[in-house]
PDB file of N, CA, C and O in Angstrom:
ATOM      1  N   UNK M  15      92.176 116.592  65.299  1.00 55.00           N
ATOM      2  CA  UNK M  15      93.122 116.661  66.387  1.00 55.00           C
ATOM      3  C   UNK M  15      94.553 116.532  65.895  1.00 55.00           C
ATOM      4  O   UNK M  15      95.513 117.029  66.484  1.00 55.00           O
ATOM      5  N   UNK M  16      94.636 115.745  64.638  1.00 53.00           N
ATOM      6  CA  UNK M  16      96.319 115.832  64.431  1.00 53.00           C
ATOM      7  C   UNK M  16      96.533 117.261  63.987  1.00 53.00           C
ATOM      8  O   UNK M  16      95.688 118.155  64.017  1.00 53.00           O
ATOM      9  N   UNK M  17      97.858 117.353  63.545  1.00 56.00           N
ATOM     10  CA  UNK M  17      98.321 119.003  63.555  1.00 56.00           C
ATOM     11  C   UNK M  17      98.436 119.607  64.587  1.00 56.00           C
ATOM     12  O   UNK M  17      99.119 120.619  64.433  1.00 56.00           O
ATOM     13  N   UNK M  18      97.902 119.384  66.097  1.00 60.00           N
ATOM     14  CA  UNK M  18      98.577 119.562  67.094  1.00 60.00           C
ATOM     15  C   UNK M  18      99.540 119.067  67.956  1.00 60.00           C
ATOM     16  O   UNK M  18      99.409 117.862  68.172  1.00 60.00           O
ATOM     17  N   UNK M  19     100.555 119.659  68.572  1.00 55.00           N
ATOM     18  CA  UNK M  19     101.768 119.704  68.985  1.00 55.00           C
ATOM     19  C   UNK M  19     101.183 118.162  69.891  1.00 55.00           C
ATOM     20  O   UNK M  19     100.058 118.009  70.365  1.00 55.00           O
ATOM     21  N   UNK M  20     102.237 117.248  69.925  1.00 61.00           N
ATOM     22  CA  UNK M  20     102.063 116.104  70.651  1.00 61.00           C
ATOM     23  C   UNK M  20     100.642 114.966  70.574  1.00 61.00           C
ATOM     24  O   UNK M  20     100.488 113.985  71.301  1.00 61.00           O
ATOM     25  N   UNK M  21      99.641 115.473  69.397  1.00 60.00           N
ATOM     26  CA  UNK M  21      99.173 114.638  69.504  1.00 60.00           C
ATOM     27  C   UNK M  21      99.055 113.510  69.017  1.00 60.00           C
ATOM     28  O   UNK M  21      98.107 112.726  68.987  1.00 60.00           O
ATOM     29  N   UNK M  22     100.477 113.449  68.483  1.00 71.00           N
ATOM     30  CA  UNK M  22     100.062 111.737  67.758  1.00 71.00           C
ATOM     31  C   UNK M  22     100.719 111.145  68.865  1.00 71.00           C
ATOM     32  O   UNK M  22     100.952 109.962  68.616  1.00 71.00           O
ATOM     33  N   UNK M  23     101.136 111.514  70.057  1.00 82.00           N
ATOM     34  CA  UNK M  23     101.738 110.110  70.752  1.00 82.00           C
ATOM     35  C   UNK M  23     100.957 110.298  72.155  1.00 82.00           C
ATOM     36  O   UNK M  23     101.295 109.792  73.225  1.00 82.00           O
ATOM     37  N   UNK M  24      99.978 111.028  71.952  1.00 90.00           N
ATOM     38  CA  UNK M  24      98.740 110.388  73.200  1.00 90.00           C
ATOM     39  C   UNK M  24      97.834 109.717  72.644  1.00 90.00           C
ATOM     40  O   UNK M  24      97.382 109.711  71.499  1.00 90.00           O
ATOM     41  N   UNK M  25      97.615 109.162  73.547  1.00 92.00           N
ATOM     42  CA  UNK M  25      95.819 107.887  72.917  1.00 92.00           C
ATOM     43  C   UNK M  25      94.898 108.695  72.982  1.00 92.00           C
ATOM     44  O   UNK M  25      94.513 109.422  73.898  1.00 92.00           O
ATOM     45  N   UNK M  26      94.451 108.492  71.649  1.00 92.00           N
ATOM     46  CA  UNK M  26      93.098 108.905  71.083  1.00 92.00           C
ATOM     47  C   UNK M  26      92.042 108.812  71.507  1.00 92.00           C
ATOM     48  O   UNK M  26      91.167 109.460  70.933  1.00 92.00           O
ATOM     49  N   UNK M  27      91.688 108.025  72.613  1.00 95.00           N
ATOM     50  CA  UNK M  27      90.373 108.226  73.488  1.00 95.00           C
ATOM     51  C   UNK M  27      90.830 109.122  74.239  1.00 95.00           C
ATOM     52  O   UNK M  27      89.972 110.002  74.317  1.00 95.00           O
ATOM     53  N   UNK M  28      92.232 109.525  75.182  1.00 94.00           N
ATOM     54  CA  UNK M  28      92.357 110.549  75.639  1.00 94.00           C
ATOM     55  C   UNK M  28      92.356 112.143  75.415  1.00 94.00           C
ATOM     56  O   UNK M  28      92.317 113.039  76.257  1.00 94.00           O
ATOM     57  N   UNK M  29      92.417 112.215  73.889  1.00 93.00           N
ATOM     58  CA  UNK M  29      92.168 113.203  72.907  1.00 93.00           C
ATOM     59  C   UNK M  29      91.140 113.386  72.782  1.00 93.00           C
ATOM     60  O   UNK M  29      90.797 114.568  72.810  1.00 93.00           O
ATOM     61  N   UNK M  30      90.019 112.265  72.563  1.00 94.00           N
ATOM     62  CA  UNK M  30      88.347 112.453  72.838  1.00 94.00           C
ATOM     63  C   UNK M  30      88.094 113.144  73.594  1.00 94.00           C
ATOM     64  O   UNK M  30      87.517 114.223  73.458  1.00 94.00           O
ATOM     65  N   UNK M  31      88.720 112.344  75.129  1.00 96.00           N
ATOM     66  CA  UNK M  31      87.963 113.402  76.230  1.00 96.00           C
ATOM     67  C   UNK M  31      88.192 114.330  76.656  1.00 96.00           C
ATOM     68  O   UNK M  31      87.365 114.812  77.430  1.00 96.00           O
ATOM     69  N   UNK M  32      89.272 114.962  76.408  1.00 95.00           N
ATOM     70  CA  UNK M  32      89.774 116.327  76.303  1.00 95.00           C
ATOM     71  C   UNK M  32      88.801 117.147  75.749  1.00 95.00           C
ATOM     72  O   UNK M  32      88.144 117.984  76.368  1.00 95.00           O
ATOM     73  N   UNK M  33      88.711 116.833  74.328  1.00 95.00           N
ATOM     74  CA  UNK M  33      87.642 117.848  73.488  1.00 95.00           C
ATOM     75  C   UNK M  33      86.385 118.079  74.131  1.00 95.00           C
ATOM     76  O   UNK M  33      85.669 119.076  74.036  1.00 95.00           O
ATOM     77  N   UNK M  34      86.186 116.935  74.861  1.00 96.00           N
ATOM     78  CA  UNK M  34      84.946 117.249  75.606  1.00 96.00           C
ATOM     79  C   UNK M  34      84.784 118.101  76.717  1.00 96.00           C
ATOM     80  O   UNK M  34      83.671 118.459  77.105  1.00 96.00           O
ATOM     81  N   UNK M  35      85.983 118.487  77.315  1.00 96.00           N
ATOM     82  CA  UNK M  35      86.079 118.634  78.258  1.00 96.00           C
ATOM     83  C   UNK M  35      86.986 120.402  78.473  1.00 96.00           C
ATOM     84  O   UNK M  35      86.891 121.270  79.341  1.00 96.00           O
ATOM     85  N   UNK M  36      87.642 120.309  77.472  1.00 95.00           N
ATOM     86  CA  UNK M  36      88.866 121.566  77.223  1.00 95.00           C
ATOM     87  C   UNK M  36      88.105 122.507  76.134  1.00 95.00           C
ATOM     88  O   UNK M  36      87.766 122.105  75.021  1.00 95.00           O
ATOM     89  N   UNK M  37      87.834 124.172  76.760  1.00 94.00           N
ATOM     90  CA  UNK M  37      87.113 124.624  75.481  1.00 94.00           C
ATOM     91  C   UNK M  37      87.891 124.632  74.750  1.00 94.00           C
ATOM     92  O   UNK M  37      89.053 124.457  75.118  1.00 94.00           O
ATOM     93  N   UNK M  38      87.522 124.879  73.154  1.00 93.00           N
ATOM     94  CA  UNK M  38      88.133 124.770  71.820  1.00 93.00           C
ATOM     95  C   UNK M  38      89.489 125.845  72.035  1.00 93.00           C
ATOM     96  O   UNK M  38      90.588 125.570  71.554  1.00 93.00           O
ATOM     97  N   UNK M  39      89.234 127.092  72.821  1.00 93.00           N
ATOM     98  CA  UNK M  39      90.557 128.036  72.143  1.00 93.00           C
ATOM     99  C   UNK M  39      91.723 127.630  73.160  1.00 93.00           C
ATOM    100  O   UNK M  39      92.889 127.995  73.010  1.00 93.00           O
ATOM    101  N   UNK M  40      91.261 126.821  74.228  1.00 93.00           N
ATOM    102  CA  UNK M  40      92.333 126.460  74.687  1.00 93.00           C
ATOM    103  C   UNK M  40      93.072 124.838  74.735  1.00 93.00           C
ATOM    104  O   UNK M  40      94.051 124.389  75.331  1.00 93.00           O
ATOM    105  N   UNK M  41      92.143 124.292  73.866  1.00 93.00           N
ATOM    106  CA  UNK M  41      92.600 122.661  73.645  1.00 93.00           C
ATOM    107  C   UNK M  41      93.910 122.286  72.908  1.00 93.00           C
ATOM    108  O   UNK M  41      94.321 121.150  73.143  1.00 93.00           O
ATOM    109  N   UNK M  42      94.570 122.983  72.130  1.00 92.00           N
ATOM    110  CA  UNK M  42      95.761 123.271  71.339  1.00 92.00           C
ATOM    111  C   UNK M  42      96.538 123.616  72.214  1.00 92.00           C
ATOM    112  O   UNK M  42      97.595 123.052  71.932  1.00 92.00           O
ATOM    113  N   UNK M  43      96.718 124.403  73.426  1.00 92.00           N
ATOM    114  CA  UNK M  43      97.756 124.455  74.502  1.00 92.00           C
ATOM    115  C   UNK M  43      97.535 123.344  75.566  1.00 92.00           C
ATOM    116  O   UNK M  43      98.620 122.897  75.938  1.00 92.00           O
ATOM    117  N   UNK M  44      96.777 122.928  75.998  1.00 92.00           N
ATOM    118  CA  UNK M  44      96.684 121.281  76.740  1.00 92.00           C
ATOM    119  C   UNK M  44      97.313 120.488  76.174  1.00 92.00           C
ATOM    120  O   UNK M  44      98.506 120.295  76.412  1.00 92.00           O
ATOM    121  N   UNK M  45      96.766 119.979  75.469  1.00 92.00           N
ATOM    122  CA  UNK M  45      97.458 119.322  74.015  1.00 92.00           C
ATOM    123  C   UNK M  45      99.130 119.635  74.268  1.00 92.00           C
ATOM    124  O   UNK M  45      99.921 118.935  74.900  1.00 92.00           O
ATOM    125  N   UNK M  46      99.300 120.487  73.800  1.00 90.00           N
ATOM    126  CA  UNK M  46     101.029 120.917  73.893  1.00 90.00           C
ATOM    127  C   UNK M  46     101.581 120.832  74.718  1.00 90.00           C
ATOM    128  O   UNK M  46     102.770 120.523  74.644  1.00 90.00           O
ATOM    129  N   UNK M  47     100.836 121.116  76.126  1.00 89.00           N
ATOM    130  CA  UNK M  47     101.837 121.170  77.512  1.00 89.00           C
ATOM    131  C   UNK M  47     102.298 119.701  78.100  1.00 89.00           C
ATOM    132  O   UNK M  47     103.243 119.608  78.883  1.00 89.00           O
ATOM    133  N   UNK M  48     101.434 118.401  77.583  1.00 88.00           N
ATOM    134  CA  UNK M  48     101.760 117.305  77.406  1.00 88.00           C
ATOM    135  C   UNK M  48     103.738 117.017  77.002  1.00 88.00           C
ATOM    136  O   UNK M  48     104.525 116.214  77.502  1.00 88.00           O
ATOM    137  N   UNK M  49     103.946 118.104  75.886  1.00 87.00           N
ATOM    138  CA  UNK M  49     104.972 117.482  75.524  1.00 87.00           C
ATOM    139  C   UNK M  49     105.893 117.852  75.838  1.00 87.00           C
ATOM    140  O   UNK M  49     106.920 117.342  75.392  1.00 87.00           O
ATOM    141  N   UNK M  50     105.966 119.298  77.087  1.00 87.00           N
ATOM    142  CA  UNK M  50     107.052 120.155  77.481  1.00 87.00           C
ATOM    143  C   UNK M  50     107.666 119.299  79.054  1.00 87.00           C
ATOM    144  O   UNK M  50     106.980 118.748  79.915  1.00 87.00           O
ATOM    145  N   UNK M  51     108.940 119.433  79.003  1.00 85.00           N
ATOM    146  CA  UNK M  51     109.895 118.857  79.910  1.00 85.00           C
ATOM    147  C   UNK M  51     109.082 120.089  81.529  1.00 85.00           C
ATOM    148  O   UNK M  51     108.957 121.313  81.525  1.00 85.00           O
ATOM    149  N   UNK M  52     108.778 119.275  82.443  1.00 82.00           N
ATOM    150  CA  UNK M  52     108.718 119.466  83.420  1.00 82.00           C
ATOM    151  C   UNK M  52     109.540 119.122  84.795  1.00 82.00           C
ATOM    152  O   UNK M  52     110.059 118.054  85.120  1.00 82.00           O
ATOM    153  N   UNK M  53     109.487 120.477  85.558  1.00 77.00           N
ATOM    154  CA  UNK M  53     110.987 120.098  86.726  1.00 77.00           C
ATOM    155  C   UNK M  53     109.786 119.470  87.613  1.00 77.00           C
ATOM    156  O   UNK M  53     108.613 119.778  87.824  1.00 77.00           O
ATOM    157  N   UNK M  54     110.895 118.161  88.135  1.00 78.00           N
ATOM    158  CA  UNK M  54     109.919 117.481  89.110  1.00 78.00           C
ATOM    159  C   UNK M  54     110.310 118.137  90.602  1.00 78.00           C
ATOM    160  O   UNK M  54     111.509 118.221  90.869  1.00 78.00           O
ATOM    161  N   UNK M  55     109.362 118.587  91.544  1.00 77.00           N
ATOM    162  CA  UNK M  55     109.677 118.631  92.803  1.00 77.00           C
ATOM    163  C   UNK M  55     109.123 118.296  93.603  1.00 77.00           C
ATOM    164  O   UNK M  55     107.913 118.116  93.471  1.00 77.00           O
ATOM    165  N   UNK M  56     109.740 118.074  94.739  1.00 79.00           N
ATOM    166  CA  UNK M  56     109.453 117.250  95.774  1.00 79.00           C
ATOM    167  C   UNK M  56     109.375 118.400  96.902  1.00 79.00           C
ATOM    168  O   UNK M  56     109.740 119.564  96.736  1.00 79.00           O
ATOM    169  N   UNK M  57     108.609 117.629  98.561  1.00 81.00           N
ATOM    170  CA  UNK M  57     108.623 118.758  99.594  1.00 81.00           C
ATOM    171  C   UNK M  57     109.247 117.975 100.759  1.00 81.00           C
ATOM    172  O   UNK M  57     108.717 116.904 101.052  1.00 81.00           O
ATOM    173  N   UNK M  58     109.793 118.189 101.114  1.00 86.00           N
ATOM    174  CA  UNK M  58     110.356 117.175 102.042  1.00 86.00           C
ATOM    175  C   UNK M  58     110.230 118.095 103.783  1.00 86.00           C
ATOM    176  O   UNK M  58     110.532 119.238 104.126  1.00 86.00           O
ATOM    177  N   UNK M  59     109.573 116.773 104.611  1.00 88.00           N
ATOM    178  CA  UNK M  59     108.986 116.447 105.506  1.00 88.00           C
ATOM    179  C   UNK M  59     109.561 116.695 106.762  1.00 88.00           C
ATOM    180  O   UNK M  59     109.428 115.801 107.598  1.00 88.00           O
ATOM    181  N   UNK M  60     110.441 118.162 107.221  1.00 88.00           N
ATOM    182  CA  UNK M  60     111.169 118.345 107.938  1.00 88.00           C
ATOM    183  C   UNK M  60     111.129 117.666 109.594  1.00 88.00           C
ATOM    184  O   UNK M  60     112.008 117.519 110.443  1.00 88.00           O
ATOM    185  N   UNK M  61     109.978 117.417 109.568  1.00 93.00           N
ATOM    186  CA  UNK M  61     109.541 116.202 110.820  1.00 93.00           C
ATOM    187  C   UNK M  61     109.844 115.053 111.359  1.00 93.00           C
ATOM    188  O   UNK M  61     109.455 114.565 112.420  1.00 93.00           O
ATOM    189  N   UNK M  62     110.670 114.588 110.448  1.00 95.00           N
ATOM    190  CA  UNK M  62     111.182 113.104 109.706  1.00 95.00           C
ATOM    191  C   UNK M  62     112.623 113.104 109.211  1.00 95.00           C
ATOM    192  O   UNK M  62     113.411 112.170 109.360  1.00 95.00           O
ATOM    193  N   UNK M  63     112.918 114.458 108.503  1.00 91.00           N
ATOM    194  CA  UNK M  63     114.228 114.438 108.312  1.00 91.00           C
ATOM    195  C   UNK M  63     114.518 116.217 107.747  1.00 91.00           C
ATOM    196  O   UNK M  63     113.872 117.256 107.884  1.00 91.00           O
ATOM    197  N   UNK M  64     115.951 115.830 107.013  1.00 89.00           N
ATOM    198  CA  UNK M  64     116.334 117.437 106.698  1.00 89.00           C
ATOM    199  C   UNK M  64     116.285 117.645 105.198  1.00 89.00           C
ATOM    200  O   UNK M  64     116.238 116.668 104.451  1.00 89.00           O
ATOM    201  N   UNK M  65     116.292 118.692 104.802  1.00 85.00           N
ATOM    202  CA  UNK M  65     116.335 119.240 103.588  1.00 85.00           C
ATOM    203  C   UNK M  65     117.765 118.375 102.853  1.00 85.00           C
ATOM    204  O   UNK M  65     117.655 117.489 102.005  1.00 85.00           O
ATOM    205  N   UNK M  66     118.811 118.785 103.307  1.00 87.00           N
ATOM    206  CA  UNK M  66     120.015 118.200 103.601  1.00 87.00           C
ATOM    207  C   UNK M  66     120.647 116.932 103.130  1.00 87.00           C
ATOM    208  O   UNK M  66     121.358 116.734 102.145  1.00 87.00           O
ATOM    209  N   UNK M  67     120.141 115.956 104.243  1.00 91.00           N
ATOM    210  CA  UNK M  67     119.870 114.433 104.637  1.00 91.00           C
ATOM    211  C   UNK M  67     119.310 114.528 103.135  1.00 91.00           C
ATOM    212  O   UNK M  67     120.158 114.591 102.245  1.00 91.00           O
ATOM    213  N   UNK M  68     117.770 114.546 102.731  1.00 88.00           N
ATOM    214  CA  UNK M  68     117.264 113.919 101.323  1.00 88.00           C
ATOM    215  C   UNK M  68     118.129 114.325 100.135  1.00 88.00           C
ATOM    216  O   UNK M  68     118.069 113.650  99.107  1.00 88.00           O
ATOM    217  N   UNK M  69     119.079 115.585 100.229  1.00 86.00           N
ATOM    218  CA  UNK M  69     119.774 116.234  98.783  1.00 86.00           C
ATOM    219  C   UNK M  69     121.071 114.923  99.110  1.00 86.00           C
ATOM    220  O   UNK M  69     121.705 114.524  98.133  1.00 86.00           O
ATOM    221  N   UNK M  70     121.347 114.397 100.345  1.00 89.00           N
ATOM    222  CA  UNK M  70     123.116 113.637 100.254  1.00 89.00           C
ATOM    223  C   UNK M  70     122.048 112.251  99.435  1.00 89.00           C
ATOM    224  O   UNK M  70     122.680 111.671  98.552  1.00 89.00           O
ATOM    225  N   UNK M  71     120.907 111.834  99.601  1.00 91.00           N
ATOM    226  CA  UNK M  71     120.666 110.457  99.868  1.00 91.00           C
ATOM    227  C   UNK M  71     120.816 110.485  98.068  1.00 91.00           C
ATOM    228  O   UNK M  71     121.423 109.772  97.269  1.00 91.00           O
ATOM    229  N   UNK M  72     119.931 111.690  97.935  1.00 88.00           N
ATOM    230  CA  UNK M  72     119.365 111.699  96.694  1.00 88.00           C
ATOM    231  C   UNK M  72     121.024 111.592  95.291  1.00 88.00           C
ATOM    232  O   UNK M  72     121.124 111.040  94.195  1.00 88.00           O
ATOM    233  N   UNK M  73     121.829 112.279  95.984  1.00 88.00           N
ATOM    234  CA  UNK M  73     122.931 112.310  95.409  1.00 88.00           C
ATOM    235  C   UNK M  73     123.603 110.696  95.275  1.00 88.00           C
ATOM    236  O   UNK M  73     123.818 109.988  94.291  1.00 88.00           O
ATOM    237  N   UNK M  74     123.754 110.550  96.307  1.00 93.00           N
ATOM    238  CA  UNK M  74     124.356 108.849  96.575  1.00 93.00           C
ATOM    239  C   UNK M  74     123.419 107.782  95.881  1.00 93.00           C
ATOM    240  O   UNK M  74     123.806 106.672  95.514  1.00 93.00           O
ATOM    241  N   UNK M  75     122.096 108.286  95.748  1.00 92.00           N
ATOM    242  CA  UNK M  75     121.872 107.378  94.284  1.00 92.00           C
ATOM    243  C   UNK M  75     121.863 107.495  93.053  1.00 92.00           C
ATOM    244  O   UNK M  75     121.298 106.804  92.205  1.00 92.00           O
ATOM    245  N   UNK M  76     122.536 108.433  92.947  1.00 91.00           N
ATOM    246  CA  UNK M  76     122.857 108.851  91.229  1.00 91.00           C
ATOM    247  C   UNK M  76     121.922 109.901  90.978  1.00 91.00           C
ATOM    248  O   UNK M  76     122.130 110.030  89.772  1.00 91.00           O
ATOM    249  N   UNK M  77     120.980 110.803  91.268  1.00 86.00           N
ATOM    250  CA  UNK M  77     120.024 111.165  91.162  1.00 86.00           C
ATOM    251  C   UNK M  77     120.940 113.171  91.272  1.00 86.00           C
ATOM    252  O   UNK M  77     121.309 113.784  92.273  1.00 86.00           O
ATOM    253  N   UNK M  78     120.980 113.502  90.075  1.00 84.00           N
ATOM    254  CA  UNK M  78     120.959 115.126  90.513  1.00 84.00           C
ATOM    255  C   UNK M  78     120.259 115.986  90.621  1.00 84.00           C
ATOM    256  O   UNK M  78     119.526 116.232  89.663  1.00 84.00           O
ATOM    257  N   UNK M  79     120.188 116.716  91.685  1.00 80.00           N
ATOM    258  CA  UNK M  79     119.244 117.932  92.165  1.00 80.00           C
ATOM    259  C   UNK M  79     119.356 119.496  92.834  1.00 80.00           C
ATOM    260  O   UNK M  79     120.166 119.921  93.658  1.00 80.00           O
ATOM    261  N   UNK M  80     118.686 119.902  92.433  1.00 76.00           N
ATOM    262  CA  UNK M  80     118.960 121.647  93.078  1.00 76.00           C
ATOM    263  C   UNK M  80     118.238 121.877  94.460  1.00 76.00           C
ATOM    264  O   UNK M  80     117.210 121.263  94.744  1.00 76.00           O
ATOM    265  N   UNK M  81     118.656 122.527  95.059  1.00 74.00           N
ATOM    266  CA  UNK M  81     117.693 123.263  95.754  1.00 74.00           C
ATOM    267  C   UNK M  81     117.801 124.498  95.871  1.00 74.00           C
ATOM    268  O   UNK M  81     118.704 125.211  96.310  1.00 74.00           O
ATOM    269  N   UNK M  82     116.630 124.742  95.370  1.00 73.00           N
ATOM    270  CA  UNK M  82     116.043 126.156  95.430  1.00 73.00           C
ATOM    271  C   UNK M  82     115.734 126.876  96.402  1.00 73.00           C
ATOM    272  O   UNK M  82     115.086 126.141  97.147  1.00 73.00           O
ATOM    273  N   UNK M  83     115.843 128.353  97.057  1.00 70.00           N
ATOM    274  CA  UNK M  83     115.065 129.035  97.832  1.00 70.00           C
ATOM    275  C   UNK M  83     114.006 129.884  97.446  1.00 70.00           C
ATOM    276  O   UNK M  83     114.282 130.672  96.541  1.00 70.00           O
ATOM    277  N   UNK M  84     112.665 129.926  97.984  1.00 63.00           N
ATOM    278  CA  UNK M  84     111.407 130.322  97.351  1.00 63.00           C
ATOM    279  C   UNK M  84     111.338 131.828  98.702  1.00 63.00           C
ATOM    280  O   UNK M  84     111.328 131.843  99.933  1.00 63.00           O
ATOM    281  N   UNK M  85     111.305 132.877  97.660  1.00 63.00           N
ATOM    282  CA  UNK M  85     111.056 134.108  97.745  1.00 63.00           C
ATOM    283  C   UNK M  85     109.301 134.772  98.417  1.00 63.00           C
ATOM    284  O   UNK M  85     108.368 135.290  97.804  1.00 63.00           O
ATOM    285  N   UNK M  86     109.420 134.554  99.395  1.00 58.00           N
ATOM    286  CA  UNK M  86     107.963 135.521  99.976  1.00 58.00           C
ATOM    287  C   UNK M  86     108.162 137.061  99.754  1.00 58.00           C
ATOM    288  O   UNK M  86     109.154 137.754  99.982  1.00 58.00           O
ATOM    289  N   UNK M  87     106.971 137.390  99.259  1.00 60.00           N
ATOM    290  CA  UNK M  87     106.681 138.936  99.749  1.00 60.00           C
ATOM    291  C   UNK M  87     105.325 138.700 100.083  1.00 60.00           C
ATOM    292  O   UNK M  87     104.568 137.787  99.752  1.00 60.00           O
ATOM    293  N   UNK M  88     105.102 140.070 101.073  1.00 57.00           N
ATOM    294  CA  UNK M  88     104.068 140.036 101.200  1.00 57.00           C
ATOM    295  C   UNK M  88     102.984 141.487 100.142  1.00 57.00           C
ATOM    296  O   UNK M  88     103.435 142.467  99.551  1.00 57.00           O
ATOM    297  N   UNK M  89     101.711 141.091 100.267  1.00 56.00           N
ATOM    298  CA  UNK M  89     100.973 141.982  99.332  1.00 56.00           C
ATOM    299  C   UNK M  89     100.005 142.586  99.994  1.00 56.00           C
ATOM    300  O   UNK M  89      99.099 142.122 100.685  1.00 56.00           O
ATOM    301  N   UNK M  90     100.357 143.936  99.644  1.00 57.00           N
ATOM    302  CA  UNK M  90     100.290 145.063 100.175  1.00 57.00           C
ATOM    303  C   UNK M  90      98.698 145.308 100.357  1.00 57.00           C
ATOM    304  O   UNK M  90      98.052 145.722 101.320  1.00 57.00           O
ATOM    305  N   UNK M  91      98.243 144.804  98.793  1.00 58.00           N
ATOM    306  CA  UNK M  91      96.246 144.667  98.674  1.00 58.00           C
ATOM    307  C   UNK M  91      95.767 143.914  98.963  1.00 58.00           C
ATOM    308  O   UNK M  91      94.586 143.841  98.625  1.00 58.00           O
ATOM    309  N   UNK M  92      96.366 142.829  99.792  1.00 55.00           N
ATOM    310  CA  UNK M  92      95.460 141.511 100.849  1.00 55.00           C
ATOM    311  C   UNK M  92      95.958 141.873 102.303  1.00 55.00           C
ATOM    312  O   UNK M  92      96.391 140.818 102.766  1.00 55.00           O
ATOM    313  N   UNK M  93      96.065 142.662 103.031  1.00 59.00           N
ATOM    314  CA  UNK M  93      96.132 142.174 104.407  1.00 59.00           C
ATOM    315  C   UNK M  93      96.680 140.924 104.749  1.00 59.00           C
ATOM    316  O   UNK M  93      95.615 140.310 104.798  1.00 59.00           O
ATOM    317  N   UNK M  94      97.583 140.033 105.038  1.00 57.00           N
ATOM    318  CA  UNK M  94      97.857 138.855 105.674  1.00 57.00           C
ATOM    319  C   UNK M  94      97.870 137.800 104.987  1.00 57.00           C
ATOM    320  O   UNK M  94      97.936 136.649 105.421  1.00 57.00           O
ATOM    321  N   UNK M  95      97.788 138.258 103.525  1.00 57.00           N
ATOM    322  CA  UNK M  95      98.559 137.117 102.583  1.00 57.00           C
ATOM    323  C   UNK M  95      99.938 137.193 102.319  1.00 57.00           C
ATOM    324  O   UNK M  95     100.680 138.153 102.525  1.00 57.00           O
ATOM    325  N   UNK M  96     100.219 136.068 101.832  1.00 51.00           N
ATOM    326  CA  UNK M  96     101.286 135.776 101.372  1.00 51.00           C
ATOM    327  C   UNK M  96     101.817 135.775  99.833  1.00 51.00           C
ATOM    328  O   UNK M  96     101.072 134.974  99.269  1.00 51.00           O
ATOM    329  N   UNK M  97     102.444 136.118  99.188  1.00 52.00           N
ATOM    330  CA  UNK M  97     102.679 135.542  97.121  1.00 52.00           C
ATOM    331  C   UNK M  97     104.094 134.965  97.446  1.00 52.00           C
ATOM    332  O   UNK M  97     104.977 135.347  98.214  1.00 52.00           O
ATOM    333  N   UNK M  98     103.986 133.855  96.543  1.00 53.00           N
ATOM    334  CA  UNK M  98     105.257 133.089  96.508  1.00 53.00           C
ATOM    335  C   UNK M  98     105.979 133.329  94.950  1.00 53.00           C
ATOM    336  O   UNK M  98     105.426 132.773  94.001  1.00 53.00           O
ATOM    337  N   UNK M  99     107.076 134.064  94.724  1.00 50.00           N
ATOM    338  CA  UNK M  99     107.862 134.495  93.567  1.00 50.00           C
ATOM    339  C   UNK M  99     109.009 132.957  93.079  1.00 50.00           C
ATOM    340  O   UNK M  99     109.784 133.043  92.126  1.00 50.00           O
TER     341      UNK M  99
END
């Protein structure tokens, strides 16, 4: 297991059960995705409050954030689905 990307700073029983669990050609990218910076997001609960309201609160505690707008189309080979871009 060493020689892969991030694994000396996960615990080694957790590396166990991976192998057990992750087939072989893809256990080297599990492994790795451990160590890549992920955007955290949140969904906020328009029932309760605003998109808005959580970006001022979130600001006023030191905390910086984007908000994004998420792109629908619809697809043409499902009838009445949705894809989110």
């Amino acid at each position: 297991m060493s020689g892969m990307p991030c694994s000396d700073s996960l615990p080694a029983e957790f590396l166990l059960r991976l192998e057990k669990i992750v087939a072989p050609p893809n256990l080297a990218g599990v492994v790795g995705s451990f160590a890549e910076v992920k955007t955290t997001t949140v969904r906020v609960n328009t029932l309760k409050t605003t998109v808005s309201r959580v970006l001022e609160q979130l600001t006023a505690a030191g905390i910086t954030c984007q908000r994004r707008r998420i792109r629908f189309r619809r697809r043409c080979w499902f009838p009445g689905r949705t894809a989110i871009d």
